[in-house]
Structures are given as C-alpha cells and as structure tokens.
PDB file of C-alpha atoms in Angstrom:
ATOM      1  CA  GLY A1458     -65.949 143.952   9.169  1.00  0.00           C
ATOM      2  CA  GLU A1459     -62.479 142.752   9.946  1.00  0.00           C
ATOM      3  CA  SER A1460     -61.350 142.834  13.519  1.00  0.00           C
ATOM      4  CA  VAL A1461     -58.657 141.217  15.520  1.00  0.00           C
ATOM      5  CA  GLY A1462     -59.127 141.371  19.249  1.00  0.00           C
ATOM      6  CA  LEU A1463     -57.771 140.055  22.478  1.00  0.00           C
ATOM      7  CA  HIS A1464     -59.710 138.534  25.364  1.00  0.00           C
ATOM      8  CA  LEU A1465     -57.660 140.155  28.145  1.00  0.00           C
ATOM      9  CA  PRO A1466     -56.072 143.583  28.116  1.00  0.00           C
ATOM     10  CA  THR A1467     -53.665 142.762  30.995  1.00  0.00           C
ATOM     11  CA  LEU A1468     -52.042 139.623  32.297  1.00  0.00           C
ATOM     12  CA  SER A1469     -49.809 139.159  35.344  1.00  0.00           C
ATOM     13  CA  VAL A1470     -47.806 135.998  35.918  1.00  0.00           C
ATOM     14  CA  GLN A1471     -45.111 134.912  38.325  1.00  0.00           C
ATOM     15  CA  GLU A1472     -41.591 134.683  37.053  1.00  0.00           C
ATOM     16  CA  GLY A1473     -40.928 131.150  35.900  1.00  0.00           C
ATOM     17  CA  ASP A1474     -44.569 130.363  35.211  1.00  0.00           C
ATOM     18  CA  ASN A1475     -46.002 129.843  31.747  1.00  0.00           C
ATOM     19  CA  SER A1476     -48.229 132.503  30.220  1.00  0.00           C
ATOM     20  CA  ILE A1477     -50.901 132.293  27.560  1.00  0.00           C
ATOM     21  CA  ILE A1478     -52.054 135.291  25.583  1.00  0.00           C
ATOM     22  CA  ASN A1479     -55.180 134.899  23.486  1.00  0.00           C
ATOM     23  CA  CYS A1480     -56.421 136.549  20.336  1.00  0.00           C
ATOM     24  CA  ALA A1481     -59.698 136.242  18.448  1.00  0.00           C
ATOM     25  CA  TYR A1482     -60.125 137.194  14.826  1.00  0.00           C
ATOM     26  CA  SER A1483     -63.212 137.517  12.697  1.00  0.00           C
ATOM     27  CA  ASN A1484     -61.911 137.405   9.122  1.00  0.00           C
ATOM     28  CA  SER A1485     -62.309 133.832   7.913  1.00  0.00           C
ATOM     29  CA  ALA A1486     -60.062 134.710   4.956  1.00  0.00           C
ATOM     30  CA  SER A1487     -57.100 135.399   7.243  1.00  0.00           C
ATOM     31  CA  ASP A1488     -54.284 133.070   6.358  1.00  0.00           C
ATOM     32  CA  TYR A1489     -51.186 134.481   7.996  1.00  0.00           C
ATOM     33  CA  PHE A1490     -50.772 135.461  11.632  1.00  0.00           C
ATOM     34  CA  ILE A1491     -47.962 137.122  13.528  1.00  0.00           C
ATOM     35  CA  TRP A1492     -47.251 137.827  17.179  1.00  0.00           C
ATOM     36  CA  TYR A1493     -45.310 140.964  18.024  1.00  0.00           C
ATOM     37  CA  LYS A1494     -43.797 142.090  21.321  1.00  0.00           C
ATOM     38  CA  GLN A1495     -43.531 145.794  22.045  1.00  0.00           C
ATOM     39  CA  GLU A1496     -41.473 147.048  24.946  1.00  0.00           C
ATOM     40  CA  SER A1497     -41.895 150.546  26.284  1.00  0.00           C
ATOM     41  CA  GLY A1498     -40.395 153.141  23.964  1.00  0.00           C
ATOM     42  CA  LYS A1499     -39.604 150.634  21.221  1.00  0.00           C
ATOM     43  CA  GLY A1500     -41.133 149.443  17.989  1.00  0.00           C
ATOM     44  CA  PRO A1501     -42.897 146.073  17.720  1.00  0.00           C
ATOM     45  CA  GLN A1502     -40.545 143.111  17.570  1.00  0.00           C
ATOM     46  CA  PHE A1503     -41.422 139.950  15.644  1.00  0.00           C
ATOM     47  CA  ILE A1504     -41.829 136.888  17.864  1.00  0.00           C
ATOM     48  CA  ILE A1505     -43.337 134.134  15.764  1.00  0.00           C
ATOM     49  CA  ASP A1506     -45.672 133.639  12.825  1.00  0.00           C
ATOM     50  CA  ILE A1507     -47.952 130.903  11.578  1.00  0.00           C
ATOM     51  CA  ARG A1508     -49.749 130.184   8.337  1.00  0.00           C
ATOM     52  CA  SER A1509     -53.300 128.931   8.152  1.00  0.00           C
ATOM     53  CA  ASN A1510     -52.212 125.512   6.899  1.00  0.00           C
ATOM     54  CA  MET A1511     -50.684 124.858  10.325  1.00  0.00           C
ATOM     55  CA  ASP A1512     -52.224 124.645  13.788  1.00  0.00           C
ATOM     56  CA  LYS A1513     -49.081 124.846  15.896  1.00  0.00           C
ATOM     57  CA  ARG A1514     -45.628 126.302  15.596  1.00  0.00           C
ATOM     58  CA  GLN A1515     -42.861 126.415  18.156  1.00  0.00           C
ATOM     59  CA  GLY A1516     -39.965 128.763  18.673  1.00  0.00           C
ATOM     60  CA  GLN A1517     -37.580 129.337  21.499  1.00  0.00           C
ATOM     61  CA  ARG A1518     -39.784 129.331  24.648  1.00  0.00           C
ATOM     62  CA  VAL A1519     -42.783 130.369  22.564  1.00  0.00           C
ATOM     63  CA  THR A1520     -45.558 128.385  20.917  1.00  0.00           C
ATOM     64  CA  VAL A1521     -48.327 129.717  18.723  1.00  0.00           C
ATOM     65  CA  LEU A1522     -51.557 127.769  18.391  1.00  0.00           C
ATOM     66  CA  LEU A1523     -54.117 128.432  15.685  1.00  0.00           C
ATOM     67  CA  ASN A1524     -57.690 127.169  15.827  1.00  0.00           C
ATOM     68  CA  LYS A1525     -59.338 128.117  12.559  1.00  0.00           C
ATOM     69  CA  THR A1526     -62.643 126.547  13.532  1.00  0.00           C
ATOM     70  CA  VAL A1527     -63.229 129.112  16.251  1.00  0.00           C
ATOM     71  CA  LYS A1528     -60.927 131.773  14.776  1.00  0.00           C
ATOM     72  CA  HIS A1529     -58.653 131.812  17.773  1.00  0.00           C
ATOM     73  CA  LEU A1530     -54.925 132.354  18.105  1.00  0.00           C
ATOM     74  CA  SER A1531     -52.808 132.015  21.217  1.00  0.00           C
ATOM     75  CA  LEU A1532     -49.232 132.669  22.235  1.00  0.00           C
ATOM     76  CA  GLN A1533     -47.713 130.537  24.948  1.00  0.00           C
ATOM     77  CA  ILE A1534     -44.549 131.713  26.658  1.00  0.00           C
ATOM     78  CA  ALA A1535     -42.749 129.116  28.750  1.00  0.00           C
ATOM     79  CA  ALA A1536     -40.805 129.880  31.940  1.00  0.00           C
ATOM     80  CA  THR A1537     -41.463 133.611  31.777  1.00  0.00           C
ATOM     81  CA  GLN A1538     -38.655 136.003  32.588  1.00  0.00           C
ATOM     82  CA  PRO A1539     -38.685 139.684  33.605  1.00  0.00           C
ATOM     83  CA  GLY A1540     -37.633 140.566  30.072  1.00  0.00           C
ATOM     84  CA  ASP A1541     -40.906 139.148  28.781  1.00  0.00           C
ATOM     85  CA  SER A1542     -42.795 142.075  30.294  1.00  0.00           C
ATOM     86  CA  ALA A1543     -44.224 143.994  27.342  1.00  0.00           C
ATOM     87  CA  VAL A1544     -47.353 144.529  25.284  1.00  0.00           C
ATOM     88  CA  TYR A1545     -48.088 141.655  22.925  1.00  0.00           C
ATOM     89  CA  PHE A1546     -50.002 142.197  19.695  1.00  0.00           C
ATOM     90  CA  CYS A1547     -51.429 139.625  17.348  1.00  0.00           C
ATOM     91  CA  ALA A1548     -51.748 140.612  13.711  1.00  0.00           C
ATOM     92  CA  GLU A1549     -53.381 138.937  10.761  1.00  0.00           C
ATOM     93  CA  ASN A1550     -53.169 139.171   7.002  1.00  0.00           C
ATOM     94  CA  GLY A1551     -56.125 138.223   4.860  1.00  0.00           C
ATOM     95  CA  ARG A1552     -55.497 136.354   1.639  1.00  0.00           C
ATOM     96  CA  GLY A1553     -54.479 138.830  -1.032  1.00  0.00           C
ATOM     97  CA  ALA A1554     -54.484 141.785   1.345  1.00  0.00           C
ATOM     98  CA  GLN A1555     -51.378 143.943   1.418  1.00  0.00           C
ATOM     99  CA  LYS A1556     -51.651 144.892   5.048  1.00  0.00           C
ATOM    100  CA  LEU A1557     -51.643 143.515   8.556  1.00  0.00           C
ATOM    101  CA  VAL A1558     -54.542 144.098  10.923  1.00  0.00           C
ATOM    102  CA  PHE A1559     -53.431 144.367  14.527  1.00  0.00           C
ATOM    103  CA  GLY A1560     -55.304 143.307  17.640  1.00  0.00           C
ATOM    104  CA  GLN A1561     -55.710 145.631  20.600  1.00  0.00           C
ATOM    105  CA  GLY A1562     -52.779 144.217  22.566  1.00  0.00           C
ATOM    106  CA  THR A1563     -52.251 142.539  25.932  1.00  0.00           C
ATOM    107  CA  ARG A1564     -49.900 143.918  28.550  1.00  0.00           C
ATOM    108  CA  LEU A1565     -47.945 141.101  30.160  1.00  0.00           C
ATOM    109  CA  THR A1566     -46.381 141.800  33.541  1.00  0.00           C
ATOM    110  CA  ILE A1567     -43.956 139.352  35.128  1.00  0.00           C
ATOM    111  CA  ASN A1568     -43.944 139.421  38.918  1.00  0.00           C
ATOM    112  CA  PRO A1569     -40.698 138.495  40.705  1.00  0.00           C
TER     113      PRO A1569
ATOM    114  CA  ASP B 185     -27.555 145.114   8.539  1.00  0.00           C
ATOM    115  CA  THR B 186     -30.871 143.721   9.757  1.00  0.00           C
ATOM    116  CA  GLU B 187     -32.631 146.719  11.140  1.00  0.00           C
ATOM    117  CA  VAL B 188     -34.897 149.585  10.278  1.00  0.00           C
ATOM    118  CA  THR B 189     -33.665 152.955  11.470  1.00  0.00           C
ATOM    119  CA  GLN B 190     -35.738 156.072  12.017  1.00  0.00           C
ATOM    120  CA  THR B 191     -34.790 159.675  12.607  1.00  0.00           C
ATOM    121  CA  PRO B 192     -35.365 161.719  14.601  1.00  0.00           C
ATOM    122  CA  LYS B 193     -36.225 159.759  17.745  1.00  0.00           C
ATOM    123  CA  HIS B 194     -38.231 162.668  19.118  1.00  0.00           C
ATOM    124  CA  LEU B 195     -39.769 165.663  17.359  1.00  0.00           C
ATOM    125  CA  VAL B 196     -41.684 168.605  18.740  1.00  0.00           C
ATOM    126  CA  MET B 197     -43.305 170.903  16.214  1.00  0.00           C
ATOM    127  CA  GLY B 198     -45.823 173.692  16.040  1.00  0.00           C
ATOM    128  CA  MET B 199     -48.944 173.549  13.931  1.00  0.00           C
ATOM    129  CA  THR B 200     -47.442 175.838  11.303  1.00  0.00           C
ATOM    130  CA  ASN B 201     -44.146 173.979  10.970  1.00  0.00           C
ATOM    131  CA  LYS B 202     -42.988 171.718   8.164  1.00  0.00           C
ATOM    132  CA  LYS B 203     -40.911 168.725   9.182  1.00  0.00           C
ATOM    133  CA  SER B 204     -39.962 165.316   7.835  1.00  0.00           C
ATOM    134  CA  LEU B 205     -39.565 161.887   9.359  1.00  0.00           C
ATOM    135  CA  LYS B 206     -36.999 159.571   7.830  1.00  0.00           C
ATOM    136  CA  CYS B 207     -36.775 155.799   7.646  1.00  0.00           C
ATOM    137  CA  GLU B 208     -34.008 153.649   6.224  1.00  0.00           C
ATOM    138  CA  GLN B 209     -33.395 149.941   5.715  1.00  0.00           C
ATOM    139  CA  HIS B 210     -30.563 148.117   3.988  1.00  0.00           C
ATOM    140  CA  MET B 211     -32.054 144.641   3.948  1.00  0.00           C
ATOM    141  CA  GLY B 212     -33.095 144.847   0.308  1.00  0.00           C
ATOM    142  CA  HIS B 213     -36.735 144.869   1.299  1.00  0.00           C
ATOM    143  CA  ARG B 214     -39.143 145.920  -1.433  1.00  0.00           C
ATOM    144  CA  ALA B 215     -42.088 146.961   0.717  1.00  0.00           C
ATOM    145  CA  MET B 216     -42.081 149.768   3.274  1.00  0.00           C
ATOM    146  CA  TYR B 217     -44.799 150.993   5.590  1.00  0.00           C
ATOM    147  CA  TRP B 218     -45.769 153.950   7.763  1.00  0.00           C
ATOM    148  CA  TYR B 219     -47.857 153.346  10.873  1.00  0.00           C
ATOM    149  CA  LYS B 220     -49.240 155.687  13.497  1.00  0.00           C
ATOM    150  CA  GLN B 221     -49.518 154.464  17.070  1.00  0.00           C
ATOM    151  CA  LYS B 222     -51.328 156.284  19.846  1.00  0.00           C
ATOM    152  CA  ALA B 223     -50.643 155.437  23.483  1.00  0.00           C
ATOM    153  CA  LYS B 224     -51.983 152.029  24.571  1.00  0.00           C
ATOM    154  CA  LYS B 225     -53.293 151.332  21.063  1.00  0.00           C
ATOM    155  CA  PRO B 226     -52.103 149.055  18.259  1.00  0.00           C
ATOM    156  CA  PRO B 227     -50.275 150.438  15.245  1.00  0.00           C
ATOM    157  CA  GLU B 228     -52.579 151.832  12.558  1.00  0.00           C
ATOM    158  CA  LEU B 229     -51.462 151.534   8.968  1.00  0.00           C
ATOM    159  CA  MET B 230     -51.078 154.813   7.077  1.00  0.00           C
ATOM    160  CA  PHE B 231     -49.212 154.049   3.850  1.00  0.00           C
ATOM    161  CA  VAL B 232     -47.665 151.121   1.987  1.00  0.00           C
ATOM    162  CA  TYR B 233     -44.978 151.402  -0.664  1.00  0.00           C
ATOM    163  CA  SER B 234     -44.377 148.403  -2.894  1.00  0.00           C
ATOM    164  CA  TYR B 235     -41.351 148.529  -5.187  1.00  0.00           C
ATOM    165  CA  GLU B 236     -41.064 152.266  -4.483  1.00  0.00           C
ATOM    166  CA  LYS B 237     -44.623 152.974  -5.561  1.00  0.00           C
ATOM    167  CA  LEU B 238     -47.432 153.984  -3.241  1.00  0.00           C
ATOM    168  CA  SER B 239     -49.824 151.041  -3.149  1.00  0.00           C
ATOM    169  CA  ILE B 240     -51.994 151.812  -0.120  1.00  0.00           C
ATOM    170  CA  ASN B 241     -53.109 155.110   1.390  1.00  0.00           C
ATOM    171  CA  GLU B 242     -55.445 154.438   4.288  1.00  0.00           C
ATOM    172  CA  SER B 243     -57.377 157.682   3.768  1.00  0.00           C
ATOM    173  CA  VAL B 244     -54.678 159.659   5.542  1.00  0.00           C
ATOM    174  CA  PRO B 245     -55.141 163.466   5.622  1.00  0.00           C
ATOM    175  CA  SER B 246     -53.073 165.365   3.079  1.00  0.00           C
ATOM    176  CA  ARG B 247     -51.076 167.066   5.812  1.00  0.00           C
ATOM    177  CA  PHE B 248     -49.124 163.783   5.833  1.00  0.00           C
ATOM    178  CA  SER B 249     -47.204 163.271   2.601  1.00  0.00           C
ATOM    179  CA  PRO B 250     -45.125 160.125   2.077  1.00  0.00           C
ATOM    180  CA  GLU B 251     -42.176 159.860  -0.260  1.00  0.00           C
ATOM    181  CA  CYS B 252     -39.987 156.945  -1.294  1.00  0.00           C
ATOM    182  CA  PRO B 253     -36.825 158.364  -2.915  1.00  0.00           C
ATOM    183  CA  ASN B 254     -35.309 154.918  -3.426  1.00  0.00           C
ATOM    184  CA  SER B 255     -35.716 151.342  -2.301  1.00  0.00           C
ATOM    185  CA  SER B 256     -33.909 151.960   0.996  1.00  0.00           C
ATOM    186  CA  LEU B 257     -35.483 155.218   2.085  1.00  0.00           C
ATOM    187  CA  LEU B 258     -38.942 156.287   3.141  1.00  0.00           C
ATOM    188  CA  ASN B 259     -39.896 159.773   4.235  1.00  0.00           C
ATOM    189  CA  LEU B 260     -43.009 161.217   5.801  1.00  0.00           C
ATOM    190  CA  HIS B 261     -43.425 164.950   5.240  1.00  0.00           C
ATOM    191  CA  LEU B 262     -45.487 166.776   7.812  1.00  0.00           C
ATOM    192  CA  HIS B 263     -47.223 170.120   7.347  1.00  0.00           C
ATOM    193  CA  ALA B 264     -49.879 171.971   9.313  1.00  0.00           C
ATOM    194  CA  LEU B 265     -50.387 169.152  11.772  1.00  0.00           C
ATOM    195  CA  GLN B 266     -52.887 169.184  14.604  1.00  0.00           C
ATOM    196  CA  PRO B 267     -52.262 168.352  18.283  1.00  0.00           C
ATOM    197  CA  GLU B 268     -54.226 165.124  17.828  1.00  0.00           C
ATOM    198  CA  ASP B 269     -51.553 164.001  15.375  1.00  0.00           C
ATOM    199  CA  SER B 270     -49.177 163.592  18.294  1.00  0.00           C
ATOM    200  CA  ALA B 271     -48.217 159.916  18.350  1.00  0.00           C
ATOM    201  CA  LEU B 272     -45.455 157.403  17.768  1.00  0.00           C
ATOM    202  CA  TYR B 273     -44.805 157.055  14.043  1.00  0.00           C
ATOM    203  CA  LEU B 274     -43.449 153.676  13.094  1.00  0.00           C
ATOM    204  CA  CYS B 275     -41.766 152.633   9.895  1.00  0.00           C
ATOM    205  CA  ALA B 276     -41.604 148.997   8.847  1.00  0.00           C
ATOM    206  CA  SER B 277     -40.303 146.985   5.928  1.00  0.00           C
ATOM    207  CA  SER B 278     -40.803 143.497   4.532  1.00  0.00           C
ATOM    208  CA  GLN B 279     -38.949 141.426   1.962  1.00  0.00           C
ATOM    209  CA  GLU B 280     -41.887 141.535  -0.404  1.00  0.00           C
ATOM    210  CA  PRO B 281     -45.311 143.167  -0.246  1.00  0.00           C
ATOM    211  CA  LEU B 282     -47.868 141.050   1.543  1.00  0.00           C
ATOM    212  CA  SER B 283     -49.918 139.078  -0.957  1.00  0.00           C
ATOM    213  CA  ALA B 284     -51.541 135.735  -1.514  1.00  0.00           C
ATOM    214  CA  LEU B 285     -48.185 134.422  -2.730  1.00  0.00           C
ATOM    215  CA  SER B 286     -45.971 135.920  -0.088  1.00  0.00           C
ATOM    216  CA  TYR B 287     -45.995 135.623   3.663  1.00  0.00           C
ATOM    217  CA  ASN B 288     -43.225 137.592   5.230  1.00  0.00           C
ATOM    218  CA  GLU B 289     -42.795 139.410   8.450  1.00  0.00           C
ATOM    219  CA  GLN B 290     -42.608 143.136   8.799  1.00  0.00           C
ATOM    220  CA  PHE B 291     -39.565 144.538  10.595  1.00  0.00           C
ATOM    221  CA  PHE B 292     -40.304 147.651  12.595  1.00  0.00           C
ATOM    222  CA  GLY B 293     -38.093 150.588  13.409  1.00  0.00           C
ATOM    223  CA  PRO B 294     -37.994 152.160  16.878  1.00  0.00           C
ATOM    224  CA  GLY B 295     -40.336 154.962  15.861  1.00  0.00           C
ATOM    225  CA  THR B 296     -40.356 158.738  16.061  1.00  0.00           C
ATOM    226  CA  ARG B 297     -42.208 160.212  19.013  1.00  0.00           C
ATOM    227  CA  LEU B 298     -44.002 163.259  17.580  1.00  0.00           C
ATOM    228  CA  THR B 299     -45.516 166.005  19.685  1.00  0.00           C
ATOM    229  CA  VAL B 300     -47.550 168.749  17.995  1.00  0.00           C
ATOM    230  CA  LEU B 301     -48.026 171.879  20.061  1.00  0.00           C
TER     231      LEU B 301
END
C-alpha cells in the first residue's frame, strides 16, 4: 500500500550548520511532493514543493531533492536558525488522487 | 487575506454534547479539507470538499458530520464523541482540488484543540 516515511524521527544540529531531513515513499505513481513545517501549537506551514518532472528545487535557505529511482525525497536547510526548530513532514500526492499522504515527521532541534 | 482561520482554538466537551468546529478562508479556494492530528503523529485526512460538494470521506464515524455552507466556510459538527477523539483538528484549503491536472499547495489553519471528557 501507499506509505510515506522518514528515516529519522529526530534530528539535532548546531545553529548555523546545514540540516538534511529525509523521506522515503513507496507509491511510484506519486508525482507531487510537499514539505511542511509544524511548530508547536500551530498548523503545518508550507515550505516548498516539487513535481516529479524535476529533481531539485530551491527556495530561500531550503532545497528539496527528489530521486525517483529510489523513491527518496530530502529537504536541506542551510545555515539553520533557532526558528527552524519544528517537526517537518513530507507529503505526496499520487497522480489523480485528491489527497495528500503525509510521512511520519522528523523533529528538528537547533542547538545554540 | 491569505490565511485559513479556525474557531474555537480550544474546545472541551462531554461525550453527550453537540458542538461545531468552524473554518473560514477568503482566498477563493475551491477545495477544503478536514484533518485530525494526534500528538506526535502526522495529519490524517477526514474529509475533502471540492466546489462545495463532499468528494472524499475517509470512512470517518458518523459522529463527525461535515458541512460546507458556502465556498468560504467549512464546519465540522460533533456529536456523541469519545475520549479517543481528542486531537487537534486542522482545516486546510487549496486553490483547486488535487488532481492529475492541478498541483497546488494546501494552506492549513492553526487548528482546534479538542478534548473529550
């Protein structure tokens, strides 16, 4: 069945370092992927998305990489700041599906 | 206005109560969603409304009853809930329903923290 999962449930990095959050998916029909950030007590906030016809997309301090061969998605955050501390979810949408399937989430902690 | 609002922020109710959660967006989005999120878990889809019509019900118990009075509003009526229904209930909207022709992000509201006693 469909599943979207993450390799690591928690990740701690030093402030100023780069962080990489990984996500594996199993649905080969997935063609749209989103990364969300959820801070404590808040709803998920859109970070960046990528379509399956791309393998890399960059935003402000964030980069998403998509490897369709191994069904792997990653989110790179450059020069992490305390405000980056949150739970990060990947989500995928299969072609023709009307819903997103969320991964289990990774808690990112930024150490001062 | 680029946000999804939800009321109330917190709700405590007994198992015999009837209450409603409300969600509103003024972005002209034509798809709206209800999710349930338990602590330390990802959001789980409950319902999808596309163009004000219910298009997906993820086998949600009938004690949860969604309603879409117009394109800007989405309600979730609650009746005879169980303690295990305690969770964060998130509303989201997107410009268009997700489909093979449309890739568009979902904007989430802050959620309603529901506690069932």
